[in-house]
XYZ file of C-alpha atoms in Angstrom:
475
model
C -0.146 0.226 -0.164
C 1.402 3.327 -0.657
C 1.874 5.976 1.669
C -0.181 9.227 1.446
C 1.346 12.291 -0.329
C 1.928 15.654 1.247
C -0.785 17.327 -0.452
C -3.073 14.413 0.860
C -2.742 15.642 4.366
C -4.212 17.818 6.750
C -2.488 21.268 6.492
C -0.619 23.027 9.667
C -2.149 26.059 11.695
C -0.307 28.323 10.646
C 2.170 30.800 12.522
C 3.348 34.199 12.239
C 5.814 35.176 9.494
C 9.769 35.220 10.487
C 11.743 37.547 9.304
C 15.432 36.299 8.796
C 17.874 38.672 7.422
C 19.860 37.927 4.211
C 23.239 37.154 4.423
C 25.563 39.751 2.827
C 26.424 37.825 -0.761
C 29.844 36.774 -0.597
C 32.769 38.798 -1.834
C 33.447 38.329 -5.627
C 36.717 36.054 -6.108
C 39.482 37.772 -8.145
C 39.318 37.278 -11.569
C 41.694 34.799 -13.131
C 44.583 35.627 -15.378
C 43.907 34.638 -18.388
C 44.739 30.899 -19.407
C 44.953 30.228 -15.860
C 42.913 26.783 -15.294
C 40.020 26.773 -13.009
C 40.230 25.087 -9.411
C 39.695 21.827 -8.393
C 36.235 20.366 -7.611
C 36.352 19.941 -3.999
C 31.916 20.252 -3.403
C 30.641 16.677 -2.116
C 30.111 13.949 -4.927
C 27.108 11.683 -5.336
C 26.716 8.717 -6.726
C 23.518 8.513 -9.519
C 22.694 4.281 -9.916
C 20.844 3.705 -13.069
C 17.148 3.732 -12.828
C 16.534 0.060 -12.972
C 13.846 -1.340 -15.886
C 10.270 -1.504 -15.198
C 8.278 -4.157 -17.037
C 5.604 -2.942 -18.796
C 2.810 -4.634 -20.580
C 1.536 -3.399 -24.208
C -2.069 -3.204 -23.604
C -2.395 -1.589 -27.404
C -0.750 -4.301 -29.002
C -2.414 -7.543 -28.997
C -0.268 -10.966 -27.474
C 1.555 -12.802 -30.235
C 0.087 -15.737 -27.886
C -3.560 -16.865 -27.697
C -3.010 -18.366 -24.029
C -1.497 -14.310 -22.939
C -4.170 -13.090 -24.247
C -6.890 -15.143 -22.325
C -4.808 -14.732 -19.055
C -5.480 -10.863 -19.430
C -9.045 -11.613 -19.776
C -9.009 -13.575 -16.158
C -11.978 -12.010 -14.191
C -14.068 -14.444 -12.479
C -13.116 -14.255 -8.711
C -10.359 -17.566 -7.712
C -11.425 -20.736 -5.615
C -8.752 -22.364 -3.660
C -9.895 -24.759 -1.309
C -8.751 -28.291 -0.786
C -10.938 -29.644 -4.138
C -9.191 -27.261 -6.421
C -6.210 -28.117 -4.900
C -6.958 -32.034 -5.802
C -8.363 -30.983 -9.144
C -4.996 -29.269 -10.203
C -2.600 -32.210 -8.714
C -4.762 -34.535 -10.670
C -4.164 -32.335 -14.186
C -1.190 -32.036 -13.453
C -0.269 -35.710 -12.888
C -1.978 -36.227 -16.300
C 0.122 -34.221 -19.148
C -0.276 -36.369 -21.522
C -4.238 -36.184 -21.143
C -3.894 -32.402 -20.767
C -1.817 -32.222 -23.953
C -4.251 -34.166 -26.149
C -6.947 -31.807 -24.538
C -4.546 -28.421 -25.572
C -4.025 -29.707 -29.046
C -7.650 -30.493 -29.987
C -8.669 -27.221 -28.253
C -6.098 -25.117 -30.674
C -9.147 -24.972 -33.598
C -11.952 -23.712 -31.526
C -10.267 -21.205 -28.919
C -9.396 -18.160 -30.726
C -13.270 -18.156 -31.838
C -14.580 -18.843 -28.514
C -12.056 -15.740 -26.890
C -12.586 -13.415 -29.697
C -16.855 -14.019 -28.914
C -16.507 -13.845 -25.278
C -14.472 -10.381 -25.665
C -17.036 -9.413 -27.972
C -19.578 -9.748 -25.201
C -17.327 -8.468 -22.360
C -17.335 -11.810 -20.455
C -14.401 -13.315 -18.673
C -12.221 -15.523 -20.652
C -11.943 -18.189 -18.347
C -14.762 -19.441 -20.071
C -13.385 -20.535 -23.331
C -11.977 -23.261 -21.078
C -15.679 -24.847 -19.905
C -15.115 -27.250 -22.885
C -12.012 -28.933 -21.383
C -14.369 -29.833 -18.592
C -17.741 -30.270 -20.522
C -16.280 -32.087 -23.420
C -12.421 -32.577 -23.263
C -12.931 -30.706 -26.443
C -14.562 -33.395 -28.121
C -17.233 -32.098 -30.651
C -18.775 -35.467 -30.943
C -18.590 -35.887 -27.059
C -22.424 -37.470 -26.084
C -23.212 -38.155 -22.890
C -26.097 -40.841 -21.223
C -28.340 -37.668 -20.941
C -28.099 -37.344 -24.541
C -26.026 -33.800 -23.713
C -23.621 -33.346 -27.175
C -21.019 -31.165 -28.607
C -18.314 -29.165 -27.243
C -20.780 -27.037 -25.010
C -22.838 -30.091 -23.836
C -26.248 -29.477 -24.355
C -29.192 -31.505 -23.887
C -31.615 -31.611 -26.643
C -34.316 -29.318 -25.112
C -31.901 -26.769 -24.494
C -30.406 -26.523 -27.581
C -34.100 -26.118 -28.830
C -34.673 -23.507 -26.576
C -31.621 -21.751 -27.978
C -32.413 -22.187 -31.277
C -29.801 -24.958 -32.334
C -31.096 -26.689 -35.304
C -31.842 -30.574 -34.618
C -32.592 -32.747 -37.498
C -31.771 -36.076 -39.249
C -29.135 -34.188 -41.396
C -27.477 -32.115 -38.783
C -27.345 -31.223 -35.422
C -26.639 -27.719 -33.957
C -25.421 -28.517 -30.789
C -22.201 -30.056 -32.209
C -21.922 -27.132 -34.587
C -18.684 -25.400 -33.823
C -20.114 -21.924 -34.365
C -23.784 -22.136 -33.160
C -23.228 -23.881 -29.979
C -20.515 -21.350 -28.497
C -23.173 -18.423 -29.768
C -25.662 -20.376 -27.657
C -23.586 -21.413 -24.846
C -22.471 -17.695 -24.191
C -26.011 -16.732 -24.220
C -26.824 -19.414 -21.933
C -24.312 -18.005 -19.629
C -25.141 -14.725 -19.869
C -28.374 -15.363 -18.946
C -27.486 -17.248 -15.853
C -25.053 -14.355 -14.883
C -27.722 -11.682 -15.273
C -30.034 -14.161 -13.145
C -27.663 -14.521 -10.066
C -25.370 -12.300 -10.777
C -22.375 -14.246 -9.580
C -20.577 -16.621 -12.076
C -20.018 -19.585 -9.564
C -23.793 -19.695 -9.036
C -23.867 -19.233 -12.734
C -21.118 -22.162 -13.480
C -23.467 -24.071 -11.629
C -26.778 -23.353 -12.791
C -25.410 -24.582 -16.145
C -24.500 -27.885 -14.730
C -27.040 -28.874 -12.203
C -29.840 -26.578 -14.079
C -31.257 -22.615 -13.056
C -34.093 -24.183 -11.497
C -32.352 -26.750 -9.272
C -29.968 -24.026 -8.040
C -32.757 -21.291 -7.680
C -33.971 -23.934 -5.604
C -31.695 -24.155 -3.109
C -30.759 -20.903 -2.744
C -34.272 -20.300 -1.814
C -34.042 -23.063 0.628
C -31.238 -21.536 2.514
C -32.580 -18.302 2.426
C -35.583 -19.608 4.255
C -33.213 -21.565 7.071
C -31.365 -18.277 7.601
C -28.211 -19.384 5.419
C -25.784 -17.871 3.391
C -26.884 -18.397 -0.166
C -23.963 -17.827 -2.336
C -22.027 -20.852 -4.127
C -20.150 -21.916 -1.342
C -22.487 -22.663 1.089
C -25.500 -24.285 -1.192
C -26.044 -28.041 -0.832
C -25.606 -29.696 -4.402
C -24.791 -32.568 -5.912
C -20.989 -33.988 -6.155
C -20.894 -34.012 -9.471
C -21.911 -30.029 -9.847
C -19.751 -29.303 -6.397
C -16.872 -30.881 -8.601
C -17.460 -28.874 -11.383
C -16.220 -25.246 -10.731
C -13.254 -26.820 -9.265
C -12.408 -28.397 -12.106
C -12.596 -25.345 -14.386
C -10.631 -23.365 -11.248
C -8.129 -26.030 -11.791
C -7.424 -25.707 -15.447
C -7.296 -21.624 -15.040
C -4.242 -22.377 -12.486
C -2.408 -24.241 -15.044
C -2.839 -22.231 -17.981
C -1.873 -19.051 -16.043
C 0.677 -20.718 -14.781
C 2.262 -24.216 -16.245
C 5.873 -23.984 -15.071
C 5.936 -24.859 -11.567
C 3.608 -27.776 -12.378
C 5.808 -29.100 -15.018
C 3.435 -28.383 -17.747
C 4.128 -27.064 -21.417
C 2.203 -24.942 -22.719
C 2.919 -25.016 -26.665
C 1.765 -21.191 -27.844
C -0.983 -21.286 -29.604
C -0.908 -18.159 -32.917
C -3.242 -15.331 -31.643
C -5.424 -15.596 -35.092
C -8.316 -16.870 -36.504
C -7.777 -20.769 -37.398
C -11.210 -20.813 -39.336
C -13.637 -19.160 -41.439
C -16.793 -19.955 -42.670
C -17.657 -20.695 -46.288
C -21.573 -19.813 -47.028
C -22.298 -20.069 -50.943
C -22.463 -24.058 -50.550
C -24.666 -26.434 -52.558
C -25.303 -30.236 -52.051
C -21.854 -31.732 -51.953
C -20.816 -35.102 -50.429
C -18.903 -34.542 -46.975
C -15.918 -37.103 -48.447
C -15.945 -34.611 -51.265
C -16.035 -31.400 -49.489
C -12.585 -32.343 -47.451
C -11.080 -33.472 -50.121
C -11.810 -30.158 -52.311
C -10.281 -28.018 -49.032
C -7.042 -30.396 -49.356
C -8.328 -32.023 -46.206
C -8.746 -35.481 -44.979
C -12.541 -36.205 -43.903
C -11.277 -36.477 -39.972
C -10.270 -32.773 -39.971
C -13.215 -31.986 -42.190
C -15.287 -33.115 -39.635
C -13.760 -31.825 -36.837
C -14.386 -28.395 -37.542
C -17.625 -29.470 -39.150
C -19.482 -31.698 -36.373
C -22.829 -31.333 -37.005
C -23.293 -33.222 -39.979
C -24.656 -36.223 -39.171
C -24.472 -37.911 -42.990
C -22.037 -38.380 -45.459
C -24.097 -35.880 -47.516
C -24.231 -31.728 -46.677
C -27.825 -30.881 -47.920
C -27.309 -26.719 -48.607
C -30.964 -26.299 -48.019
C -31.142 -27.522 -44.077
C -27.103 -26.078 -43.427
C -26.116 -23.511 -46.110
C -22.935 -22.927 -44.268
C -19.438 -25.148 -43.554
C -16.633 -24.301 -41.451
C -13.176 -24.525 -43.151
C -9.117 -23.403 -42.284
C -8.661 -19.838 -43.124
C -6.273 -20.398 -45.326
C -7.889 -23.107 -46.862
C -10.885 -21.133 -47.905
C -9.788 -19.923 -51.146
C -8.575 -23.674 -52.360
C -11.996 -24.810 -51.632
C -14.070 -22.127 -53.474
C -11.716 -22.267 -56.246
C -12.215 -26.155 -56.702
C -15.758 -25.713 -56.067
C -16.449 -23.577 -58.886
C -14.517 -26.046 -61.383
C -16.475 -28.957 -60.306
C -19.906 -30.052 -62.430
C -22.384 -30.057 -59.922
C -23.516 -33.315 -61.089
C -20.279 -34.799 -59.696
C -20.531 -33.382 -56.445
C -23.348 -35.825 -55.319
C -22.845 -39.428 -54.787
C -25.339 -40.399 -52.239
C -29.151 -40.487 -52.302
C -32.012 -40.630 -50.466
C -34.150 -43.813 -50.204
C -37.521 -44.485 -48.566
C -37.762 -47.691 -47.282
C -40.547 -49.824 -49.425
C -42.971 -52.676 -48.054
C -40.967 -55.866 -47.620
C -37.267 -54.497 -47.435
C -35.269 -55.060 -44.873
C -31.653 -53.841 -43.951
C -29.997 -56.879 -45.710
C -31.753 -56.406 -48.742
C -31.335 -52.656 -48.729
C -27.408 -53.093 -48.033
C -27.065 -55.645 -51.105
C -28.769 -53.558 -53.453
C -26.612 -50.412 -52.933
C -23.491 -52.665 -52.750
C -22.853 -51.579 -48.742
C -22.358 -53.735 -45.525
C -25.601 -53.861 -43.334
C -22.774 -52.184 -40.588
C -21.977 -49.256 -42.701
C -25.749 -48.627 -43.772
C -26.438 -48.527 -40.202
C -23.680 -46.328 -39.579
C -24.517 -43.646 -42.204
C -27.965 -43.808 -41.045
C -28.118 -43.599 -37.739
C -29.064 -46.742 -36.957
C -28.227 -48.439 -33.621
C -25.889 -51.587 -34.153
C -28.672 -53.880 -32.643
C -31.544 -52.497 -34.295
C -33.676 -53.915 -37.172
C -35.519 -50.919 -37.627
C -35.441 -49.070 -40.883
C -36.290 -45.349 -40.529
C -38.914 -43.484 -42.912
C -35.911 -41.982 -44.994
C -32.028 -43.459 -45.469
C -29.468 -42.494 -47.469
C -27.809 -44.631 -49.871
C -24.862 -44.304 -52.544
C -26.125 -43.444 -55.876
C -24.916 -46.022 -57.974
C -23.031 -49.057 -57.066
C -19.907 -48.114 -58.584
C -19.184 -45.701 -56.163
C -19.969 -47.115 -53.001
C -17.040 -49.437 -53.137
C -14.775 -46.014 -53.147
C -16.820 -44.091 -50.162
C -14.212 -43.848 -47.096
C -16.041 -44.287 -43.738
C -16.458 -41.373 -41.469
C -13.742 -41.659 -38.767
C -15.117 -43.327 -35.438
C -14.271 -40.398 -33.285
C -16.669 -38.272 -35.545
C -19.394 -40.528 -36.540
C -22.762 -39.294 -35.902
C -23.389 -40.095 -32.710
C -26.242 -42.927 -31.859
C -29.149 -42.356 -28.920
C -29.271 -44.598 -26.381
C -32.825 -44.763 -25.170
C -34.027 -44.780 -21.778
C -37.217 -45.086 -19.833
C -37.630 -44.053 -16.074
C -39.257 -46.997 -13.465
C -40.494 -47.038 -10.512
C -39.909 -48.805 -7.239
C -42.252 -48.288 -3.948
C -39.128 -48.354 -0.894
C -39.724 -51.309 1.608
C -38.589 -51.342 5.015
C -34.503 -51.625 5.056
C -34.077 -50.248 1.988
C -31.590 -47.695 1.274
C -30.776 -46.246 -2.073
C -27.502 -47.987 -2.351
C -29.316 -51.411 -2.576
C -32.099 -50.206 -4.754
C -29.601 -49.279 -6.664
C -27.827 -52.636 -6.788
C -30.746 -54.653 -7.357
C -31.946 -52.371 -10.348
C -28.499 -52.256 -11.806
C -28.059 -48.597 -12.110
C -25.640 -46.638 -10.287
C -25.861 -44.821 -6.799
C -24.940 -41.131 -8.645
C -27.879 -41.206 -10.635
C -29.918 -42.620 -8.047
C -29.171 -39.759 -5.666
C -29.600 -37.602 -8.837
C -32.899 -38.168 -9.354
C -34.133 -38.585 -5.644
C -32.648 -36.106 -3.565
C -34.891 -36.870 -0.822
C -33.142 -40.295 -0.254
C -35.097 -43.517 -0.072
C -38.284 -42.860 2.183
C -40.672 -46.048 3.350
C -43.850 -46.207 1.477
C -42.744 -43.581 -0.878
C -41.031 -44.191 -4.933
C -37.895 -43.799 -6.105
C -37.207 -43.062 -9.517
C -34.491 -45.120 -12.105
C -33.747 -44.446 -15.821
C -33.230 -47.887 -17.520
C -32.555 -48.731 -20.759
C -35.701 -48.955 -22.851
C -34.095 -51.853 -24.980
C -35.836 -54.436 -22.085
C -33.770 -56.675 -19.560
C -30.630 -58.024 -19.197
C -29.727 -62.092 -18.654
C -29.217 -62.261 -14.820
C -32.409 -61.958 -12.541
C -35.059 -60.523 -14.825
C -33.392 -57.222 -13.967
C -33.031 -54.107 -16.389
C -29.198 -53.682 -17.591
C -26.518 -51.248 -15.677
C -26.405 -47.530 -17.011
C -22.963 -46.145 -18.344
C -22.038 -43.681 -16.268
C -22.985 -39.994 -17.063
C -24.728 -37.075 -15.862
C -27.101 -34.691 -15.791
C -26.977 -31.640 -18.508
C -28.206 -28.443 -18.639
C -32.037 -29.046 -17.880
C -33.754 -26.569 -16.100
C -34.693 -28.497 -13.406
């Protein structure tokens, strides 16, 4: 803290002026004869040290490294508790895992940081997809949450993310980022607190509102630290804080943070017509995997311009794509056709007719591997000659196949607990606690989510569920 200057102190009480006699001027020294050297300098000597250099940050010049740009925009109050230290140690002990996330994020971070700064939002929110999806745009949860920002279908529709057979806007890089930032802004305006906003993003805005109301009614503090919330949500913000700590100062933790150029990685192209995914990638001089990493919203190997008239390409590939597209005959841009199954058709007969394997036919049409059902609309090769040359979409970026769940209920009997009921029905205790916050009350029903596909072979009980978590529901 600086000491106050003399100008800021209270003025002293005035005193009568004192008259001081001026001393007589010294007698002038006799003039030296011309050519006589001056006398030696006998006054006190002072040594002046050079002023040390002061490190300055030039805010008028954008930093070359995107990480540094992000650091300058960090503004959410820091958390410092045991959970944060635990999560920081967890990530620091897994440098290979962190490196994979950082490598994937390079394609998307500039766009996200740019959008955050346009809105005046904290830039550490750009790290949220590391927690949500590990920056995998095809991440798909048990609760049907999808994309970098993990929107469930209902919240996606609420924020105008298109979801149809051809395209899923929850996975679209540009659209999902806009929707996520809209939602985060809305939640911050609701609470006036970023920790509560983030808890609402994970747990649900109404759930957090009810927890706040409950604390207020009990006369307890209603801030994030004092709310009762699910374990997953309690760990959610410490994970973000841990990643922020690592990005802010990676060296002491032994983390190597390769610079990311502070410039756009991708641009959008809107003069599109119907075209195969495989061909679009070829025209941009990209692999299919690279193309799908920037265009994960497409669910079929055929891009329908009437459904989505925009694609995303690396900034340095846009001109190449445009030039090659202009040279292309429109009829040769599409090697897939739509097909409506007829009476008597089977998956085997349709696959054989179009020169495909059944597994490939299922994959490109989003049909679950064990399903025998035929959708009302399918895509198939336009002719048998082109079917052999078609490249399968990379598994990492293959369209997600939804798993259908249904809710069942059980009336609690004396001696039963959530743990015993979860074990009996083959569901996770975490899910049981999420769906039944009051616990197991004798005589009351508890809720469970099980696969709609039927029963397991053992004891006629529902199949156990893959581990998942609730995602951005209003409740």
